[in-house]
Amino acid sequence: GASSVAGGLIHPFSPRGKLIHLGLESLTAAAGLIDAASSVRPDCLVRRRLYRLATEEKHVAQLTKTAEGHPDLARWMTPDEVR
């Protein structure tokens, strides 16, 4: 539904880890907006990365599969690596 696609305005994958329609184009456009905002106020950005957290065991499998299928866009990280 629309609520799961809304994340695609800045994140190119659905909650289940599938690349959404125009997800890459949206990510590119969002990066341009973030760059413009950062040029005016450099402290507006904490990290230049997007994270999707696995809150359940089924999410671990889905997100691991996403990272394996899209190594140029996604990487599986353990909780210790994220900290």
Tab-separated table of C-alpha atoms in Angstrom:
chain	number	residue	atom	x	y	z
A	1	GLY	CA	0.000	0.000	0.000
A	2	ALA	CA	0.899	3.668	-0.029
A	3	SER	CA	2.238	3.640	3.525
A	4	SER	CA	4.974	1.146	2.647
A	5	VAL	CA	5.901	3.067	-0.512
A	6	ALA	CA	6.162	6.385	1.348
A	7	GLY	CA	9.532	5.270	2.693
A	8	GLY	CA	10.678	5.117	-0.928
A	9	LEU	CA	10.826	8.872	-1.002
A	10	ILE	CA	14.217	8.415	0.592
A	11	HIS	CA	14.723	4.632	0.844
A	12	PRO	CA	14.677	2.595	-2.397
A	13	PHE	CA	13.528	-0.688	-0.800
A	14	SER	CA	10.155	-1.791	0.529
A	15	PRO	CA	9.880	-3.017	4.126
A	16	ARG	CA	10.294	-6.522	2.712
A	17	GLY	CA	13.506	-5.559	0.967
A	18	LYS	CA	12.311	-5.359	-2.621
A	19	LEU	CA	13.391	-2.497	-4.857
A	20	ILE	CA	10.336	-0.248	-5.285
A	21	HIS	CA	9.199	1.373	-8.520
A	22	LEU	CA	11.328	4.498	-9.112
A	23	GLY	CA	13.144	3.838	-5.834
A	24	LEU	CA	16.585	4.632	-7.244
A	25	GLU	CA	15.357	7.793	-8.925
A	26	SER	CA	13.751	8.936	-5.670
A	27	LEU	CA	16.931	8.222	-3.738
A	28	THR	CA	18.956	10.272	-6.225
A	29	ALA	CA	16.511	13.187	-6.002
A	30	ALA	CA	16.512	13.022	-2.184
A	31	ALA	CA	20.326	13.031	-2.147
A	32	GLY	CA	20.272	16.232	-4.205
A	33	LEU	CA	17.887	17.867	-1.740
A	34	ILE	CA	20.018	16.712	1.205
A	35	ASP	CA	23.139	18.114	-0.473
A	36	ALA	CA	21.395	21.453	-0.998
A	37	ALA	CA	20.249	21.590	2.637
A	38	SER	CA	23.709	20.567	3.866
A	39	SER	CA	25.330	23.355	1.861
A	40	VAL	CA	23.244	25.876	3.789
A	41	ARG	CA	23.377	24.146	7.149
A	42	PRO	CA	26.131	21.481	7.365
A	43	ASP	CA	24.960	20.186	10.751
A	44	CYS	CA	21.525	19.126	9.447
A	45	LEU	CA	22.818	15.671	8.525
A	46	VAL	CA	23.920	13.194	11.180
A	47	ARG	CA	24.967	10.329	8.869
A	48	ARG	CA	24.977	9.925	5.133
A	49	ARG	CA	23.475	6.451	5.331
A	50	LEU	CA	20.019	4.888	5.509
A	51	TYR	CA	19.248	2.053	7.882
A	52	ARG	CA	16.377	-0.403	7.965
A	53	LEU	CA	16.346	-2.299	11.230
A	54	ALA	CA	15.440	-5.958	11.554
A	55	THR	CA	13.051	-5.989	14.498
A	56	GLU	CA	11.967	-9.597	14.022
A	57	GLU	CA	13.748	-12.766	12.949
A	58	LYS	CA	11.813	-12.834	9.640
A	59	HIS	CA	13.222	-9.377	8.860
A	60	VAL	CA	16.760	-10.710	9.251
A	61	ALA	CA	16.164	-13.199	6.425
A	62	GLN	CA	14.473	-10.597	4.201
A	63	LEU	CA	17.124	-7.947	4.677
A	64	THR	CA	19.985	-10.411	4.315
A	65	LYS	CA	18.467	-11.487	0.986
A	66	THR	CA	18.204	-7.824	-0.077
A	67	ALA	CA	21.867	-7.229	0.750
A	68	GLU	CA	22.872	-10.326	-1.226
A	69	GLY	CA	20.718	-9.347	-4.206
A	70	HIS	CA	21.749	-5.675	-4.278
A	71	PRO	CA	25.339	-5.487	-2.965
A	72	ASP	CA	25.823	-2.125	-4.680
A	73	LEU	CA	22.944	-0.622	-2.664
A	74	ALA	CA	22.614	-2.616	0.545
A	75	ARG	CA	24.797	-4.296	3.121
A	76	TRP	CA	23.771	-6.503	6.037
A	77	MET	CA	25.190	-5.197	9.303
A	78	THR	CA	25.176	-6.807	12.722
A	79	PRO	CA	23.891	-4.768	15.675
A	80	ASP	CA	27.495	-4.203	16.789
A	81	GLU	CA	28.443	-2.784	13.371
A	82	VAL	CA	25.582	-0.275	13.471
A	83	ARG	CA	26.569	1.146	16.853
